[in-house]
Amino acid sequence: MVSVIFRLFFSSILCYCTVRAQESSLNISEPYGNYEVGFQTWNTFDKSRSFSFDINRPGMDPDKTIFRPIQICVWYPAEASGKSPMKYEEYFFLMANETGKIDLSKTAKDSLLNNFLKTEQVDLKILEKELKVNMRAIKDATHTVTQKFPVLIYGPSWSSSAYENTLLSEFLASHGYVVISSPSVGPEKRDMPISRIGVETQGRDMEFLFSILDTLPNADTDRVAIAGFSLGGFSNILMMARNSSVDAWIGIDPSIHEAYDFFEDSPYEDYRRFSKPTLFINSLGYMNELPFYDKLIYSDAYMVNLPQLEHTDLASQFIKLFGSNDTKENVAVKVKGYNLMTKYILAFLNGVFRDKLDYSDMTQQYFDPSKIDTSFLQIKTKKGLPKVDVLFDRYKNSKGKGLIPFLNSTVSRERNMIYPEADLQKLIYLAAQNDLSRTSKELMAWYQSKYKTAFHGRVLKHVTFDQMLELFLEVYRTNEKCDFDYYQLNHTAQLLSMGGNGEESLKYFILNTQLHPKNYQAYFNLGIGYFRMDDFDKARINFKKCLELNPDERFKGLANDFLSKSQGKK
């Protein structure tokens, strides 16, 4: 009986939608741009991944798989057409096609609305009103192709639709941006798990969108930014880490704030990968404990905090359908906050792509904390350090007295940030490669004084400072880093040994046993080093030492084999 009432009610909604438009509880008060907004959507497949059939669809076998379906939504600058804009219900019903194109009959729409109302806490009157609202976009409008426009790839929040921030997308398109998005769909079915594989799945979806940008008539594939809300603001960090051609990153309450351990355990916690401008938009619950922001070293970073907003106030869909049932005063706060978000995202994108502003100009024009009402809005910024290659080139061009004073002044200027060890090591290596041996030695001493937990103390128990620097440079050359761990030393030693530099290789094999005295592999490899040099007495000593340390079966067999081969040889 209830479902019959729902169907009758929704039938009246759908009929009424065609008669009269309504005013939404959320509108953009910021000035729209000069372009008409076009919107297109279609379904395609990522043939590099599989997906399960939707068991709720008639005739589908749940044991079979298909290529991964991708629903694509694009907002873009369009030619003036005089056509009527879309109503919100046209966006709303896109949820039916998120895992494949289906026929949206009246019965299917009624069923979708019925299910939505059962699972979501939406007021019927609010839903009825919002479905009738005229939006900005013209469906399938003609692209403006007289120029190419910068692109924003948008990642929605957990399990959310591609159109969750439609107002932002339409607003940016009116200002000359192409916005492309796909829904947050799980790896094997519609529901998105909050897990590492879920984050990775959405990151790959965004990369798929990146791969098809050249099929869009007016997209400039040389000017691409990525944005994401909540889970989407975590997934797009993985995308940015893997794609150096992305020019800017926007995190809207990005979940990396609260799930940093996911990122920390991934292969991408390397801040040299993040050197492009970044913008954080944070609500009340996402303003503190920001490890990703705090650890950004090379990126000019801008943060806009909105302490009176809740998490869901940063997506137009949630304000329109869920937030507008609040008090008049609270709705006004949500609307004001959402408009500030759109204002700063547009300013950031314009600064990066249109005006090409550096940190100083961007801060002065758009992100000056002295010009705002801090009760409603807070701004933090920090300038990224220059990468060490750039720093070294600046030093050579400065004709200064020394690299250490230059390094100190640069770090001090950039708010006392400090270079990661891997990059300081690179600076030492660059100095040596440029025949600045004295400078590389001074840098190594500076490294020792500034990084108290580095390798210096344990290595200097076995070699002199000058020997440590010599060993460091060779290990760095062959590994592109040097912490004097077992694998780095063994790799360097093996390359030297197999390359005919047996005597030189022994320095690294021996140091490896000194630094890792309980590692049976280190003694086995030292034995191999001596064996290759026909020093069989010392080879046998080290093969026996390997056996004394209770090696696994593989190294036990190898050590015994080489002991047998060396017997009777001197």
Short mmCIF file of N, CA, C and O in Angstrom, two decimals, residues 74-138:
data_model
loop_
_atom_site.label_atom_id
_atom_site.label_comp_id
_atom_site.label_asym_id
_atom_site.label_seq_id
_atom_site.Cartn_x
_atom_site.Cartn_y
_atom_site.Cartn_z
N VAL A 74 30.01 15.94 -18.13
CA VAL A 74 30.88 17.06 -18.51
C VAL A 74 30.09 18.36 -18.57
O VAL A 74 29.02 18.42 -19.20
N TRP A 75 30.59 19.38 -17.91
CA TRP A 75 30.07 20.75 -18.02
C TRP A 75 31.10 21.56 -18.78
O TRP A 75 32.31 21.43 -18.53
N TYR A 76 30.67 22.44 -19.67
CA TYR A 76 31.64 23.10 -20.55
C TYR A 76 31.09 24.43 -21.05
O TYR A 76 29.87 24.66 -21.09
N PRO A 77 31.98 25.35 -21.46
CA PRO A 77 31.54 26.60 -22.08
C PRO A 77 30.85 26.29 -23.42
O PRO A 77 31.40 25.54 -24.24
N ALA A 78 29.69 26.86 -23.61
CA ALA A 78 28.89 26.53 -24.80
C ALA A 78 28.49 27.79 -25.56
O ALA A 78 28.52 28.91 -25.02
N GLU A 79 28.09 27.59 -26.80
CA GLU A 79 27.57 28.68 -27.61
C GLU A 79 26.15 29.04 -27.15
O GLU A 79 25.39 28.17 -26.74
N ALA A 80 25.82 30.31 -27.23
CA ALA A 80 24.47 30.74 -26.88
C ALA A 80 23.46 30.04 -27.78
O ALA A 80 23.65 29.95 -28.99
N SER A 81 22.39 29.51 -27.19
CA SER A 81 21.45 28.71 -27.96
C SER A 81 20.00 29.17 -27.84
O SER A 81 19.19 28.89 -28.71
N GLY A 82 19.66 29.85 -26.76
CA GLY A 82 18.27 30.24 -26.53
C GLY A 82 17.41 29.10 -26.06
O GLY A 82 16.19 29.26 -25.91
N LYS A 83 17.99 27.91 -25.84
CA LYS A 83 17.21 26.76 -25.39
C LYS A 83 16.96 26.84 -23.88
O LYS A 83 17.66 27.53 -23.15
N SER A 84 15.97 26.10 -23.44
CA SER A 84 15.63 26.07 -22.02
C SER A 84 16.68 25.27 -21.24
O SER A 84 17.18 24.23 -21.73
N PRO A 85 17.01 25.71 -20.04
CA PRO A 85 18.01 24.98 -19.25
C PRO A 85 17.42 23.70 -18.66
O PRO A 85 16.20 23.50 -18.64
N MET A 86 18.30 22.86 -18.19
CA MET A 86 17.89 21.61 -17.56
C MET A 86 17.20 21.90 -16.22
O MET A 86 17.46 22.91 -15.58
N LYS A 87 16.34 21.00 -15.83
CA LYS A 87 15.82 21.02 -14.47
C LYS A 87 16.65 20.07 -13.61
O LYS A 87 17.30 19.15 -14.11
N TYR A 88 16.58 20.28 -12.31
CA TYR A 88 17.41 19.48 -11.41
C TYR A 88 17.07 17.99 -11.52
O TYR A 88 17.94 17.14 -11.34
N GLU A 89 15.83 17.68 -11.84
CA GLU A 89 15.45 16.27 -11.93
C GLU A 89 16.26 15.54 -13.01
O GLU A 89 16.51 14.34 -12.90
N GLU A 90 16.71 16.25 -14.05
CA GLU A 90 17.51 15.60 -15.09
C GLU A 90 18.86 15.16 -14.54
O GLU A 90 19.41 14.15 -14.97
N TYR A 91 19.42 15.92 -13.62
CA TYR A 91 20.63 15.47 -12.93
C TYR A 91 20.31 14.32 -11.98
O TYR A 91 21.00 13.30 -11.94
N PHE A 92 19.23 14.50 -11.22
CA PHE A 92 18.87 13.53 -10.19
C PHE A 92 18.75 12.12 -10.78
O PHE A 92 19.24 11.15 -10.20
N PHE A 93 18.09 12.00 -11.92
CA PHE A 93 17.85 10.67 -12.48
C PHE A 93 19.08 10.07 -13.16
O PHE A 93 19.03 8.92 -13.59
N LEU A 94 20.18 10.80 -13.21
CA LEU A 94 21.42 10.21 -13.72
C LEU A 94 21.89 9.06 -12.83
O LEU A 94 22.67 8.21 -13.27
N MET A 95 21.45 9.04 -11.58
CA MET A 95 21.87 7.96 -10.68
C MET A 95 21.42 6.60 -11.21
O MET A 95 22.02 5.57 -10.87
N ALA A 96 20.41 6.57 -12.04
CA ALA A 96 19.94 5.30 -12.58
C ALA A 96 20.94 4.69 -13.55
O ALA A 96 20.93 3.47 -13.79
N ASN A 97 21.81 5.52 -14.13
CA ASN A 97 22.72 5.05 -15.18
C ASN A 97 24.17 4.99 -14.73
O ASN A 97 25.08 4.96 -15.55
N GLU A 98 24.40 4.94 -13.44
CA GLU A 98 25.78 5.02 -12.96
C GLU A 98 26.61 3.77 -13.23
O GLU A 98 27.84 3.84 -13.28
N THR A 99 25.98 2.64 -13.43
CA THR A 99 26.73 1.42 -13.77
C THR A 99 26.26 0.83 -15.09
O THR A 99 26.42 -0.36 -15.34
N GLY A 100 25.69 1.66 -15.93
CA GLY A 100 25.25 1.20 -17.24
C GLY A 100 23.99 1.91 -17.67
O GLY A 100 23.17 2.29 -16.85
N LYS A 101 23.83 2.08 -18.96
CA LYS A 101 22.70 2.80 -19.51
C LYS A 101 21.44 1.93 -19.45
O LYS A 101 21.46 0.77 -19.89
N ILE A 102 20.37 2.49 -18.88
CA ILE A 102 19.08 1.77 -18.86
C ILE A 102 17.99 2.71 -19.35
O ILE A 102 18.15 3.92 -19.37
N ASP A 103 16.87 2.11 -19.74
CA ASP A 103 15.72 2.89 -20.20
C ASP A 103 15.01 3.50 -19.00
O ASP A 103 14.56 2.78 -18.10
N LEU A 104 14.94 4.82 -18.95
CA LEU A 104 14.30 5.49 -17.83
C LEU A 104 12.83 5.75 -18.13
O LEU A 104 12.42 6.86 -18.45
N SER A 105 12.06 4.72 -18.05
CA SER A 105 10.61 4.85 -18.23
C SER A 105 10.01 5.51 -16.99
O SER A 105 10.67 5.68 -15.96
N LYS A 106 8.74 5.87 -17.10
CA LYS A 106 8.06 6.49 -15.96
C LYS A 106 8.06 5.52 -14.77
O LYS A 106 8.28 5.91 -13.62
N THR A 107 7.86 4.26 -15.04
CA THR A 107 7.86 3.26 -13.97
C THR A 107 9.24 3.18 -13.30
O THR A 107 9.35 3.08 -12.07
N ALA A 108 10.29 3.23 -14.11
CA ALA A 108 11.66 3.17 -13.57
C ALA A 108 11.96 4.39 -12.70
O ALA A 108 12.60 4.29 -11.65
N LYS A 109 11.49 5.56 -13.15
CA LYS A 109 11.70 6.77 -12.36
C LYS A 109 10.96 6.68 -11.02
O LYS A 109 11.49 7.05 -9.97
N ASP A 110 9.72 6.22 -11.07
CA ASP A 110 8.94 6.06 -9.84
C ASP A 110 9.66 5.12 -8.87
O ASP A 110 9.73 5.38 -7.67
N SER A 111 10.19 4.04 -9.40
CA SER A 111 10.88 3.06 -8.56
C SER A 111 12.14 3.66 -7.94
O SER A 111 12.45 3.45 -6.77
N LEU A 112 12.88 4.42 -8.75
CA LEU A 112 14.10 5.04 -8.26
C LEU A 112 13.79 6.03 -7.13
O LEU A 112 14.44 6.05 -6.08
N LEU A 113 12.77 6.85 -7.34
CA LEU A 113 12.38 7.81 -6.32
C LEU A 113 11.89 7.11 -5.05
O LEU A 113 12.20 7.53 -3.93
N ASN A 114 11.16 6.06 -5.25
CA ASN A 114 10.67 5.27 -4.12
C ASN A 114 11.83 4.75 -3.28
O ASN A 114 11.86 4.90 -2.05
N ASN A 115 12.80 4.13 -3.94
CA ASN A 115 13.96 3.58 -3.24
C ASN A 115 14.78 4.68 -2.58
O ASN A 115 15.30 4.51 -1.46
N PHE A 116 14.92 5.80 -3.26
CA PHE A 116 15.68 6.92 -2.71
C PHE A 116 15.05 7.41 -1.41
O PHE A 116 15.72 7.67 -0.42
N LEU A 117 13.75 7.53 -1.41
CA LEU A 117 13.05 8.05 -0.25
C LEU A 117 13.12 7.07 0.92
O LEU A 117 13.14 7.48 2.09
N LYS A 118 13.18 5.80 0.62
CA LYS A 118 13.27 4.81 1.68
C LYS A 118 14.64 4.81 2.35
O LYS A 118 14.76 4.53 3.54
N THR A 119 15.68 5.11 1.59
CA THR A 119 17.04 5.00 2.12
C THR A 119 17.63 6.32 2.57
O THR A 119 18.61 6.34 3.32
N GLU A 120 17.06 7.44 2.14
CA GLU A 120 17.61 8.76 2.48
C GLU A 120 16.60 9.57 3.27
O GLU A 120 15.39 9.52 2.99
N GLN A 121 17.09 10.31 4.23
CA GLN A 121 16.22 11.13 5.07
C GLN A 121 15.93 12.46 4.38
O GLN A 121 16.48 13.51 4.71
N VAL A 122 15.06 12.42 3.39
CA VAL A 122 14.73 13.61 2.61
C VAL A 122 13.26 13.96 2.84
O VAL A 122 12.39 13.10 2.77
N ASP A 123 13.03 15.23 3.08
CA ASP A 123 11.67 15.72 3.22
C ASP A 123 10.99 15.74 1.85
O ASP A 123 11.55 16.23 0.87
N LEU A 124 9.78 15.20 1.77
CA LEU A 124 9.09 15.09 0.49
C LEU A 124 8.88 16.45 -0.18
O LEU A 124 9.05 16.59 -1.39
N LYS A 125 8.53 17.46 0.61
CA LYS A 125 8.28 18.78 0.03
C LYS A 125 9.57 19.38 -0.53
O LYS A 125 9.55 20.04 -1.58
N ILE A 126 10.68 19.16 0.17
CA ILE A 126 11.96 19.68 -0.32
C ILE A 126 12.35 18.98 -1.61
O ILE A 126 12.78 19.61 -2.58
N LEU A 127 12.19 17.67 -1.65
CA LEU A 127 12.52 16.92 -2.85
C LEU A 127 11.66 17.39 -4.02
O LEU A 127 12.16 17.61 -5.13
N GLU A 128 10.36 17.56 -3.77
CA GLU A 128 9.45 18.01 -4.82
C GLU A 128 9.89 19.38 -5.36
O GLU A 128 9.95 19.58 -6.57
N LYS A 129 10.23 20.29 -4.44
CA LYS A 129 10.63 21.63 -4.86
C LYS A 129 11.93 21.60 -5.68
O LYS A 129 12.03 22.23 -6.74
N GLU A 130 12.92 20.86 -5.19
CA GLU A 130 14.23 20.87 -5.85
C GLU A 130 14.19 20.22 -7.23
O GLU A 130 14.89 20.63 -8.14
N LEU A 131 13.38 19.19 -7.40
CA LEU A 131 13.29 18.54 -8.70
C LEU A 131 12.77 19.49 -9.78
O LEU A 131 13.05 19.31 -10.96
N LYS A 132 12.02 20.52 -9.37
CA LYS A 132 11.45 21.45 -10.34
C LYS A 132 12.37 22.62 -10.69
O LYS A 132 12.06 23.40 -11.59
N VAL A 133 13.47 22.73 -9.97
CA VAL A 133 14.33 23.92 -10.11
C VAL A 133 15.01 23.95 -11.47
O VAL A 133 15.55 22.94 -11.95
N ASN A 134 14.99 25.12 -12.11
CA ASN A 134 15.77 25.33 -13.34
C ASN A 134 17.24 25.49 -12.99
O ASN A 134 17.61 26.30 -12.12
N MET A 135 18.10 24.73 -13.67
CA MET A 135 19.53 24.84 -13.46
C MET A 135 20.12 25.80 -14.49
O MET A 135 19.39 26.48 -15.21
N ARG A 136 21.43 25.81 -14.61
CA ARG A 136 22.08 26.75 -15.53
C ARG A 136 22.40 26.10 -16.88
O ARG A 136 22.43 26.76 -17.91
N ALA A 137 22.66 24.80 -16.84
CA ALA A 137 23.20 24.13 -18.03
C ALA A 137 22.14 23.84 -19.08
O ALA A 137 20.97 23.57 -18.77
N ILE A 138 22.58 23.86 -20.33
CA ILE A 138 21.78 23.45 -21.49
C ILE A 138 22.27 22.08 -21.92
O ILE A 138 23.45 21.91 -22.24
#
